[in-house]
PDB file of C-alpha atoms in Angstrom:
ATOM      1  CA  MET Y 284     107.866 112.870 106.611  1.00 88.00           C
ATOM      2  CA  ASP Y 285     104.225 113.886 106.345  1.00 95.00           C
ATOM      3  CA  ILE Y 286     101.666 111.262 107.446  1.00 96.00           C
ATOM      4  CA  GLY Y 287      98.062 111.475 106.320  1.00 97.00           C
ATOM      5  CA  ILE Y 288      94.678 109.780 106.424  1.00 97.00           C
ATOM      6  CA  PRO Y 289      92.535 108.310 103.645  1.00 96.00           C
ATOM      7  CA  GLU Y 290      89.049 109.527 102.785  1.00 96.00           C
ATOM      8  CA  LEU Y 291      86.956 107.301 105.042  1.00 94.00           C
ATOM      9  CA  ILE Y 292      83.390 106.573 103.927  1.00 92.00           C
ATOM     10  CA  GLU Y 293      82.220 106.615 107.562  1.00 94.00           C
ATOM     11  CA  ILE Y 294      82.675 110.391 107.458  1.00 94.00           C
ATOM     12  CA  ASN Y 295      80.492 112.226 104.951  1.00 88.00           C
ATOM     13  CA  ALA Y 296      81.551 115.868 105.245  1.00 94.00           C
ATOM     14  CA  LEU Y 297      84.826 117.113 103.818  1.00 95.00           C
ATOM     15  CA  GLU Y 298      85.366 119.425 106.778  1.00 97.00           C
ATOM     16  CA  GLU Y 299      84.886 116.550 109.227  1.00 97.00           C
ATOM     17  CA  ARG Y 300      87.668 114.671 107.457  1.00 97.00           C
ATOM     18  CA  ALA Y 301      89.942 117.686 107.660  1.00 98.00           C
ATOM     19  CA  ALA Y 302      89.084 118.153 111.344  1.00 98.00           C
ATOM     20  CA  LEU Y 303      89.845 114.497 112.143  1.00 97.00           C
ATOM     21  CA  CYS Y 304      93.206 114.765 110.396  1.00 97.00           C
ATOM     22  CA  ALA Y 305      94.111 117.823 112.465  1.00 97.00           C
ATOM     23  CA  GLU Y 306      92.786 116.258 115.688  1.00 97.00           C
ATOM     24  CA  LEU Y 307      95.051 113.244 115.143  1.00 96.00           C
ATOM     25  CA  GLY Y 308      98.035 115.519 114.607  1.00 96.00           C
ATOM     26  CA  LEU Y 309      98.548 114.421 111.005  1.00 97.00           C
ATOM     27  CA  SER Y 310      99.375 116.419 107.888  1.00 97.00           C
ATOM     28  CA  PHE Y 311      97.000 115.642 105.027  1.00 98.00           C
ATOM     29  CA  VAL Y 312      93.853 113.914 103.784  1.00 98.00           C
ATOM     30  CA  GLU Y 313      94.031 111.759 100.644  1.00 98.00           C
ATOM     31  CA  LEU Y 314      90.758 112.458  98.858  1.00 98.00           C
ATOM     32  CA  ASN Y 315      89.449 109.596  96.731  1.00 97.00           C
ATOM     33  CA  MET Y 316      87.875 110.119  93.320  1.00 97.00           C
ATOM     34  CA  ASN Y 317      86.012 106.819  93.600  1.00 96.00           C
ATOM     35  CA  ILE Y 318      83.662 108.697  95.968  1.00 95.00           C
ATOM     36  CA  PRO Y 319      80.930 110.903  94.395  1.00 95.00           C
ATOM     37  CA  SER Y 320      81.739 113.961  96.509  1.00 94.00           C
ATOM     38  CA  SER Y 321      85.402 113.900  95.482  1.00 96.00           C
ATOM     39  CA  GLN Y 322      85.012 114.319  91.747  1.00 96.00           C
ATOM     40  CA  THR Y 323      86.885 117.144  90.045  1.00 95.00           C
ATOM     41  CA  GLY Y 324      83.555 118.665  89.044  1.00 93.00           C
ATOM     42  CA  THR Y 325      82.377 118.653  92.664  1.00 96.00           C
ATOM     43  CA  LEU Y 326      85.480 119.636  94.627  1.00 97.00           C
ATOM     44  CA  ARG Y 327      86.207 123.358  94.631  1.00 97.00           C
ATOM     45  CA  ALA Y 328      89.712 124.671  95.048  1.00 98.00           C
ATOM     46  CA  ARG Y 329      88.607 127.576  97.235  1.00 97.00           C
ATOM     47  CA  ASP Y 330      86.935 125.170  99.695  1.00 97.00           C
ATOM     48  CA  LEU Y 331      90.046 123.002  99.904  1.00 98.00           C
ATOM     49  CA  LEU Y 332      92.273 126.036 100.419  1.00 98.00           C
ATOM     50  CA  ALA Y 333      89.955 127.355 103.139  1.00 98.00           C
ATOM     51  CA  LEU Y 334      90.136 124.028 104.993  1.00 98.00           C
ATOM     52  CA  LYS Y 335      93.881 123.966 104.531  1.00 98.00           C
ATOM     53  CA  ARG Y 336      94.169 127.339 106.254  1.00 98.00           C
ATOM     54  CA  LYS Y 337      91.615 126.558 108.969  1.00 98.00           C
ATOM     55  CA  TYR Y 338      93.027 123.199 110.066  1.00 98.00           C
ATOM     56  CA  GLY Y 339      96.681 123.473 109.073  1.00 98.00           C
ATOM     57  CA  ILE Y 340      96.477 120.421 106.826  1.00 98.00           C
ATOM     58  CA  TYR Y 341      96.511 119.836 103.066  1.00 98.00           C
ATOM     59  CA  PHE Y 342      95.144 117.333 100.545  1.00 98.00           C
ATOM     60  CA  THR Y 343      96.393 114.731  98.106  1.00 98.00           C
ATOM     61  CA  LEU Y 344      94.117 113.022  95.582  1.00 98.00           C
ATOM     62  CA  HIS Y 345      93.652 109.323  94.801  1.00 98.00           C
ATOM     63  CA  LEU Y 346      92.467 109.050  91.204  1.00 97.00           C
ATOM     64  CA  ASP Y 347      89.560 106.805  90.227  1.00 96.00           C
ATOM     65  CA  GLU Y 348      90.768 103.199  90.255  1.00 94.00           C
ATOM     66  CA  ASN Y 349      88.964 102.624  86.936  1.00 94.00           C
ATOM     67  CA  LEU Y 350      90.970 105.365  85.228  1.00 96.00           C
ATOM     68  CA  ASN Y 351      92.413 103.830  82.077  1.00 97.00           C
ATOM     69  CA  PRO Y 352      93.672 106.319  79.485  1.00 97.00           C
ATOM     70  CA  PHE Y 353      95.061 103.413  77.415  1.00 97.00           C
ATOM     71  CA  ASP Y 354      91.693 101.920  76.466  1.00 97.00           C
ATOM     72  CA  PHE Y 355      91.616 100.872  72.813  1.00 97.00           C
ATOM     73  CA  ASN Y 356      88.417 102.881  72.270  1.00 97.00           C
ATOM     74  CA  PRO Y 357      89.691 106.416  71.528  1.00 96.00           C
ATOM     75  CA  LYS Y 358      86.596 108.091  72.972  1.00 97.00           C
ATOM     76  CA  VAL Y 359      87.004 106.202  76.241  1.00 97.00           C
ATOM     77  CA  SER Y 360      90.745 106.885  76.478  1.00 97.00           C
ATOM     78  CA  GLU Y 361      90.148 110.575  75.717  1.00 97.00           C
ATOM     79  CA  ALA Y 362      87.605 110.807  78.547  1.00 97.00           C
ATOM     80  CA  TYR Y 363      90.090 109.307  81.010  1.00 97.00           C
ATOM     81  CA  SER Y 364      92.876 111.593  79.793  1.00 97.00           C
ATOM     82  CA  ASP Y 365      90.589 114.590  80.214  1.00 97.00           C
ATOM     83  CA  THR Y 366      89.806 113.387  83.745  1.00 97.00           C
ATOM     84  CA  MET Y 367      93.525 113.347  84.509  1.00 97.00           C
ATOM     85  CA  LYS Y 368      93.921 116.863  83.101  1.00 97.00           C
ATOM     86  CA  ASP Y 369      90.997 118.066  85.232  1.00 97.00           C
ATOM     87  CA  ALA Y 370      92.679 116.525  88.297  1.00 98.00           C
ATOM     88  CA  VAL Y 371      95.959 118.272  87.467  1.00 97.00           C
ATOM     89  CA  LYS Y 372      94.125 121.593  87.085  1.00 97.00           C
ATOM     90  CA  LEU Y 373      92.407 121.130  90.453  1.00 98.00           C
ATOM     91  CA  ALA Y 374      95.725 120.158  92.028  1.00 98.00           C
ATOM     92  CA  GLU Y 375      97.370 123.323  90.759  1.00 97.00           C
ATOM     93  CA  GLU Y 376      94.539 125.545  92.007  1.00 97.00           C
ATOM     94  CA  ALA Y 377      94.132 123.821  95.397  1.00 97.00           C
ATOM     95  CA  GLU Y 378      97.859 123.317  96.131  1.00 98.00           C
ATOM     96  CA  ILE Y 379      97.527 119.530  95.975  1.00 98.00           C
ATOM     97  CA  PRO Y 380     101.089 118.211  95.556  1.00 98.00           C
ATOM     98  CA  LEU Y 381     100.378 114.605  94.576  1.00 98.00           C
ATOM     99  CA  LEU Y 382      97.912 112.501  92.593  1.00 98.00           C
ATOM    100  CA  ASN Y 383      97.905 108.744  93.214  1.00 97.00           C
ATOM    101  CA  MET Y 384      97.175 106.474  90.242  1.00 97.00           C
ATOM    102  CA  HIS Y 385      96.472 102.783  89.678  1.00 96.00           C
ATOM    103  CA  LEU Y 386      97.647 101.232  86.405  1.00 95.00           C
ATOM    104  CA  ALA Y 387      94.915  99.158  84.734  1.00 94.00           C
ATOM    105  CA  GLN Y 388      95.700  95.638  83.540  1.00 93.00           C
ATOM    106  CA  GLY Y 389      92.960  95.928  80.940  1.00 94.00           C
ATOM    107  CA  VAL Y 390      90.737  93.215  79.512  1.00 95.00           C
ATOM    108  CA  TYR Y 391      91.841  89.595  79.181  1.00 94.00           C
ATOM    109  CA  PHE Y 392      90.436  86.635  77.264  1.00 95.00           C
ATOM    110  CA  THR Y 393      90.339  83.307  79.072  1.00 94.00           C
ATOM    111  CA  MET Y 394      91.720  80.755  76.631  1.00 92.00           C
ATOM    112  CA  PRO Y 395      92.291  77.001  77.088  1.00 91.00           C
ATOM    113  CA  GLU Y 396      95.947  77.762  77.872  1.00 88.00           C
ATOM    114  CA  GLY Y 397      95.079  80.527  80.345  1.00 90.00           C
ATOM    115  CA  LYS Y 398      94.460  84.287  80.407  1.00 92.00           C
ATOM    116  CA  ILE Y 399      95.553  86.340  77.413  1.00 95.00           C
ATOM    117  CA  TYR Y 400      95.809  90.031  78.309  1.00 96.00           C
ATOM    118  CA  LEU Y 401      94.959  92.226  75.350  1.00 97.00           C
ATOM    119  CA  TYR Y 402      97.594  94.792  76.328  1.00 97.00           C
ATOM    120  CA  ASP Y 403     100.109  91.973  76.104  1.00 97.00           C
ATOM    121  CA  ARG Y 404      98.833  90.628  72.779  1.00 96.00           C
ATOM    122  CA  TYR Y 405      98.663  94.133  71.266  1.00 98.00           C
ATOM    123  CA  GLU Y 406     101.628  95.502  73.172  1.00 98.00           C
ATOM    124  CA  LYS Y 407     102.808  97.976  70.532  1.00 98.00           C
ATOM    125  CA  VAL Y 408      99.389  99.642  70.356  1.00 98.00           C
ATOM    126  CA  TYR Y 409      99.280  99.765  74.149  1.00 98.00           C
ATOM    127  CA  LEU Y 410     102.767 101.198  74.633  1.00 98.00           C
ATOM    128  CA  ASP Y 411     102.263 103.771  71.865  1.00 98.00           C
ATOM    129  CA  SER Y 412      99.187 104.905  73.771  1.00 98.00           C
ATOM    130  CA  VAL Y 413     101.227 105.093  76.986  1.00 98.00           C
ATOM    131  CA  ARG Y 414     103.818 107.313  75.293  1.00 98.00           C
ATOM    132  CA  ALA Y 415     101.148 109.607  73.884  1.00 97.00           C
ATOM    133  CA  PHE Y 416      99.498 109.904  77.313  1.00 98.00           C
ATOM    134  CA  ARG Y 417     102.844 110.604  78.989  1.00 98.00           C
ATOM    135  CA  ASP Y 418     103.673 113.394  76.573  1.00 97.00           C
ATOM    136  CA  ASP Y 419     100.191 114.910  76.824  1.00 97.00           C
ATOM    137  CA  ILE Y 420     100.144 114.934  80.628  1.00 97.00           C
ATOM    138  CA  ASP Y 421     103.753 116.108  80.794  1.00 97.00           C
ATOM    139  CA  LYS Y 422     102.706 119.237  78.877  1.00 96.00           C
ATOM    140  CA  THR Y 423      99.711 119.701  81.181  1.00 96.00           C
ATOM    141  CA  ALA Y 424     101.454 119.145  84.525  1.00 95.00           C
ATOM    142  CA  LYS Y 425     105.033 120.263  83.996  1.00 90.00           C
ATOM    143  CA  GLY Y 426     106.003 123.195  86.204  1.00 90.00           C
ATOM    144  CA  LYS Y 427     102.794 123.014  88.246  1.00 92.00           C
ATOM    145  CA  ASN Y 428     104.232 121.424  91.416  1.00 93.00           C
ATOM    146  CA  VAL Y 429     102.166 118.260  91.114  1.00 96.00           C
ATOM    147  CA  ILE Y 430     103.430 114.658  90.923  1.00 97.00           C
ATOM    148  CA  ILE Y 431     101.451 111.670  89.608  1.00 98.00           C
ATOM    149  CA  ALA Y 432     102.541 108.583  91.572  1.00 98.00           C
ATOM    150  CA  ILE Y 433     101.735 105.096  90.233  1.00 97.00           C
ATOM    151  CA  GLU Y 434     100.691 102.602  92.913  1.00 94.00           C
ATOM    152  CA  ASN Y 435     101.337  98.859  92.973  1.00 90.00           C
ATOM    153  CA  THR Y 436      98.201  96.743  93.398  1.00 83.00           C
ATOM    154  CA  ASN Y 437      98.156  92.978  92.800  1.00 80.00           C
ATOM    155  CA  GLY Y 438     101.199  92.199  90.691  1.00 83.00           C
ATOM    156  CA  TYR Y 439     102.465  94.045  87.626  1.00 91.00           C
ATOM    157  CA  ARG Y 440     102.358  92.235  84.302  1.00 93.00           C
ATOM    158  CA  ALA Y 441     105.375  92.568  81.995  1.00 95.00           C
ATOM    159  CA  PHE Y 442     103.553  95.044  79.767  1.00 97.00           C
ATOM    160  CA  GLN Y 443     102.726  97.193  82.805  1.00 97.00           C
ATOM    161  CA  ARG Y 444     106.371  97.315  83.852  1.00 96.00           C
ATOM    162  CA  LYS Y 445     107.290  98.544  80.396  1.00 98.00           C
ATOM    163  CA  ALA Y 446     104.508 101.141  80.617  1.00 98.00           C
ATOM    164  CA  ILE Y 447     105.697 102.389  84.006  1.00 97.00           C
ATOM    165  CA  ASP Y 448     109.243 102.848  82.769  1.00 98.00           C
ATOM    166  CA  ILE Y 449     107.895 104.829  79.820  1.00 98.00           C
ATOM    167  CA  LEU Y 450     105.843 107.058  82.151  1.00 98.00           C
ATOM    168  CA  LEU Y 451     108.819 107.548  84.482  1.00 98.00           C
ATOM    169  CA  GLU Y 452     110.765 109.107  81.620  1.00 98.00           C
ATOM    170  CA  SER Y 453     108.747 112.220  82.494  1.00 97.00           C
ATOM    171  CA  GLU Y 454     109.576 114.053  85.742  1.00 96.00           C
ATOM    172  CA  VAL Y 455     105.821 114.433  86.297  1.00 97.00           C
ATOM    173  CA  PHE Y 456     105.421 110.706  87.058  1.00 98.00           C
ATOM    174  CA  ALA Y 457     106.676 108.887  90.161  1.00 97.00           C
ATOM    175  CA  LEU Y 458     105.904 105.785  92.264  1.00 97.00           C
ATOM    176  CA  THR Y 459     103.749 104.854  95.260  1.00 96.00           C
ATOM    177  CA  LEU Y 460     104.579 101.772  97.319  1.00 93.00           C
ATOM    178  CA  ASP Y 461     101.532 100.181  98.955  1.00 90.00           C
ATOM    179  CA  ILE Y 462     102.977  97.745 101.475  1.00 84.00           C
ATOM    180  CA  GLY Y 463      99.713  95.943 102.232  1.00 73.00           C
ATOM    181  CA  HIS Y 464      98.957  95.294  98.568  1.00 68.00           C
ATOM    182  CA  GLY Y 465     102.454  93.923  98.211  1.00 61.00           C
ATOM    183  CA  ALA Y 466     101.963  91.555 101.137  1.00 64.00           C
ATOM    184  CA  CYS Y 467      98.549  90.299 100.003  1.00 62.00           C
ATOM    185  CA  ALA Y 468      99.751  89.707  96.432  1.00 59.00           C
ATOM    186  CA  GLY Y 469     102.307  87.149  97.650  1.00 66.00           C
ATOM    187  CA  ARG Y 470     105.112  86.384  95.197  1.00 67.00           C
ATOM    188  CA  ALA Y 471     103.765  88.919  92.691  1.00 67.00           C
ATOM    189  CA  GLY Y 472     103.674  91.542  95.430  1.00 68.00           C
ATOM    190  CA  LYS Y 473     107.290  90.855  96.338  1.00 79.00           C
ATOM    191  CA  ALA Y 474     108.224  91.259  92.677  1.00 85.00           C
ATOM    192  CA  ASP Y 475     106.359  94.579  92.605  1.00 87.00           C
ATOM    193  CA  GLU Y 476     108.263  95.785  95.646  1.00 86.00           C
ATOM    194  CA  GLU Y 477     111.584  94.815  94.077  1.00 88.00           C
ATOM    195  CA  PHE Y 478     110.578  96.638  90.893  1.00 91.00           C
ATOM    196  CA  VAL Y 479     109.718  99.807  92.828  1.00 91.00           C
ATOM    197  CA  VAL Y 480     112.804  99.705  95.063  1.00 88.00           C
ATOM    198  CA  LYS Y 481     115.058  99.399  91.998  1.00 92.00           C
ATOM    199  CA  ARG Y 482     113.557 102.749  90.962  1.00 94.00           C
ATOM    200  CA  TYR Y 483     114.112 104.151  94.438  1.00 91.00           C
ATOM    201  CA  ASP Y 484     114.802 107.677  93.194  1.00 93.00           C
ATOM    202  CA  LYS Y 485     111.255 107.787  91.776  1.00 96.00           C
ATOM    203  CA  LEU Y 486     109.579 106.781  95.049  1.00 96.00           C
ATOM    204  CA  ARG Y 487     107.451 109.636  96.423  1.00 96.00           C
ATOM    205  CA  HIS Y 488     104.463 108.162  98.276  1.00 96.00           C
ATOM    206  CA  PHE Y 489     103.519 105.255 100.555  1.00 95.00           C
ATOM    207  CA  HIS Y 490     100.288 103.593 101.567  1.00 94.00           C
ATOM    208  CA  ILE Y 491     100.936 102.115 105.012  1.00 92.00           C
ATOM    209  CA  HIS Y 492      98.704  99.469 106.559  1.00 90.00           C
ATOM    210  CA  ASP Y 493      99.064  95.997 107.970  1.00 88.00           C
ATOM    211  CA  ALA Y 494      98.114  92.757 106.228  1.00 83.00           C
ATOM    212  CA  GLU Y 495      97.961  89.025 106.831  1.00 78.00           C
ATOM    213  CA  GLY Y 496      97.138  86.403 104.237  1.00 71.00           C
ATOM    214  CA  ASP Y 497      94.415  87.853 102.037  1.00 74.00           C
ATOM    215  CA  LYS Y 498      93.363  90.392 104.685  1.00 78.00           C
ATOM    216  CA  CYS Y 499      94.488  93.841 103.618  1.00 79.00           C
ATOM    217  CA  HIS Y 500      94.153  97.371 105.078  1.00 83.00           C
ATOM    218  CA  LEU Y 501      94.408  96.138 108.669  1.00 89.00           C
ATOM    219  CA  PRO Y 502      95.345  98.569 111.464  1.00 90.00           C
ATOM    220  CA  LEU Y 503      99.045  98.645 112.279  1.00 91.00           C
ATOM    221  CA  ASP Y 504     100.228  95.765 114.478  1.00 91.00           C
ATOM    222  CA  GLU Y 505      97.172  93.648 113.614  1.00 90.00           C
ATOM    223  CA  GLY Y 506      98.896  91.736 110.817  1.00 85.00           C
ATOM    224  CA  LYS Y 507     102.330  90.461 109.863  1.00 85.00           C
ATOM    225  CA  THR Y 508     103.710  93.250 107.684  1.00 84.00           C
ATOM    226  CA  ASP Y 509     107.020  94.799 108.687  1.00 88.00           C
ATOM    227  CA  TRP Y 510     105.478  98.252 108.361  1.00 89.00           C
ATOM    228  CA  ARG Y 511     108.181  99.852 110.552  1.00 91.00           C
ATOM    229  CA  LYS Y 512     110.793  99.112 107.904  1.00 89.00           C
ATOM    230  CA  TYR Y 513     108.684 100.756 105.218  1.00 89.00           C
ATOM    231  CA  LEU Y 514     107.810 103.774 107.317  1.00 91.00           C
ATOM    232  CA  ALA Y 515     111.517 104.258 108.017  1.00 90.00           C
ATOM    233  CA  MET Y 516     112.128 104.016 104.268  1.00 89.00           C
ATOM    234  CA  ALA Y 517     109.462 106.645 103.661  1.00 91.00           C
ATOM    235  CA  GLY Y 518     111.097 108.926 106.206  1.00 90.00           C
ATOM    236  CA  TYR Y 519     114.537 108.446 104.694  1.00 90.00           C
ATOM    237  CA  ARG Y 520     113.203 109.269 101.233  1.00 89.00           C
ATOM    238  CA  GLY Y 521     111.159 112.223 102.517  1.00 92.00           C
ATOM    239  CA  CYS Y 522     107.988 110.631 101.140  1.00 94.00           C
ATOM    240  CA  ARG Y 523     104.431 111.137 102.263  1.00 95.00           C
ATOM    241  CA  ALA Y 524     102.649 108.174 103.852  1.00 96.00           C
ATOM    242  CA  VAL Y 525      98.913 107.526 104.107  1.00 96.00           C
ATOM    243  CA  ILE Y 526      97.673 105.310 106.953  1.00 95.00           C
ATOM    244  CA  GLU Y 527      95.320 103.423 104.637  1.00 92.00           C
ATOM    245  CA  THR Y 528      92.934 101.680 106.998  1.00 92.00           C
ATOM    246  CA  LYS Y 529      89.238 101.653 106.102  1.00 90.00           C
ATOM    247  CA  THR Y 530      87.620 102.629 109.411  1.00 94.00           C
ATOM    248  CA  VAL Y 531      87.964 105.462 111.895  1.00 96.00           C
ATOM    249  CA  ALA Y 532      88.631 102.954 114.677  1.00 96.00           C
ATOM    250  CA  GLY Y 533      91.421 101.329 112.655  1.00 95.00           C
ATOM    251  CA  LEU Y 534      92.912 104.714 111.868  1.00 96.00           C
ATOM    252  CA  GLU Y 535      92.872 105.812 115.506  1.00 96.00           C
ATOM    253  CA  ALA Y 536      94.418 102.509 116.631  1.00 95.00           C
ATOM    254  CA  SER Y 537      97.190 102.925 114.037  1.00 95.00           C
ATOM    255  CA  VAL Y 538      97.886 106.506 115.114  1.00 96.00           C
ATOM    256  CA  TYR Y 539      98.141 105.316 118.725  1.00 95.00           C
ATOM    257  CA  VAL Y 540     100.798 102.768 117.685  1.00 94.00           C
ATOM    258  CA  LEU Y 541     102.711 105.373 115.663  1.00 94.00           C
ATOM    259  CA  ARG Y 542     102.661 107.856 118.527  1.00 94.00           C
ATOM    260  CA  LYS Y 543     103.753 105.226 121.040  1.00 93.00           C
ATOM    261  CA  GLU Y 544     106.757 104.421 118.843  1.00 87.00           C
ATOM    262  CA  ASN Y 545     107.569 108.101 118.198  1.00 87.00           C
ATOM    263  CA  PHE Y 546     106.846 108.057 114.477  1.00 87.00           C
ATOM    264  CA  ILE Y 547     104.543 111.009 115.170  1.00 86.00           C
ATOM    265  CA  LYS Y 548     104.447 113.425 118.095  1.00 77.00           C
TER     266      LYS Y 548
END
């Protein structure tokens, strides 16, 4: 099992992130496309490959959390699909094995009876768009040694579950289990976990961090998540796992716990 670090905003330089990963004895850095310096138009494959050779680490890529190729506006959805294709191209050139993706819930209208999600109301249009995106990206990514793993966030809606199963019909798509998101989302998070575990053969990636109540991304052993169980699951599946704390101090404290318990040497 390879364990990695997230792209921490406390550290500005890409090389410093790579150096910290190597110093901690970990395997990879998960770059984050929400950050300006980690856009596909800014990152260069030759720089990533040079750092890979220098520090003995590699990179994965967390796609922009706003990425929504199913937007009803065709120009908007095309832009997001092109962004995904650019990420796949970079991944192929820079030997990035995995892209991590959130699945947007889309816009909702607040009605007297509650929230009406437009992807639910216009489900056929939404799911047709999902199928078209799947087929398009399958052609782009197939045979290029890159997986796109869909991460749980705050509770999948029924239309999202249908969309995920459609995406998983392609070998290009897989699943990420974020254990802290699951814990913070309460009952919905538990349902997400059950949904992912039922598709166990599609599980490729983990985001590991502690959580308690609504506090997420805590260092390991500072919350109430049974993270050991999930890390063991990741090891059994041969998945990668990112220690997804938000600070250097939290990352170092988590690595100390993992080393003490022999999860890493």
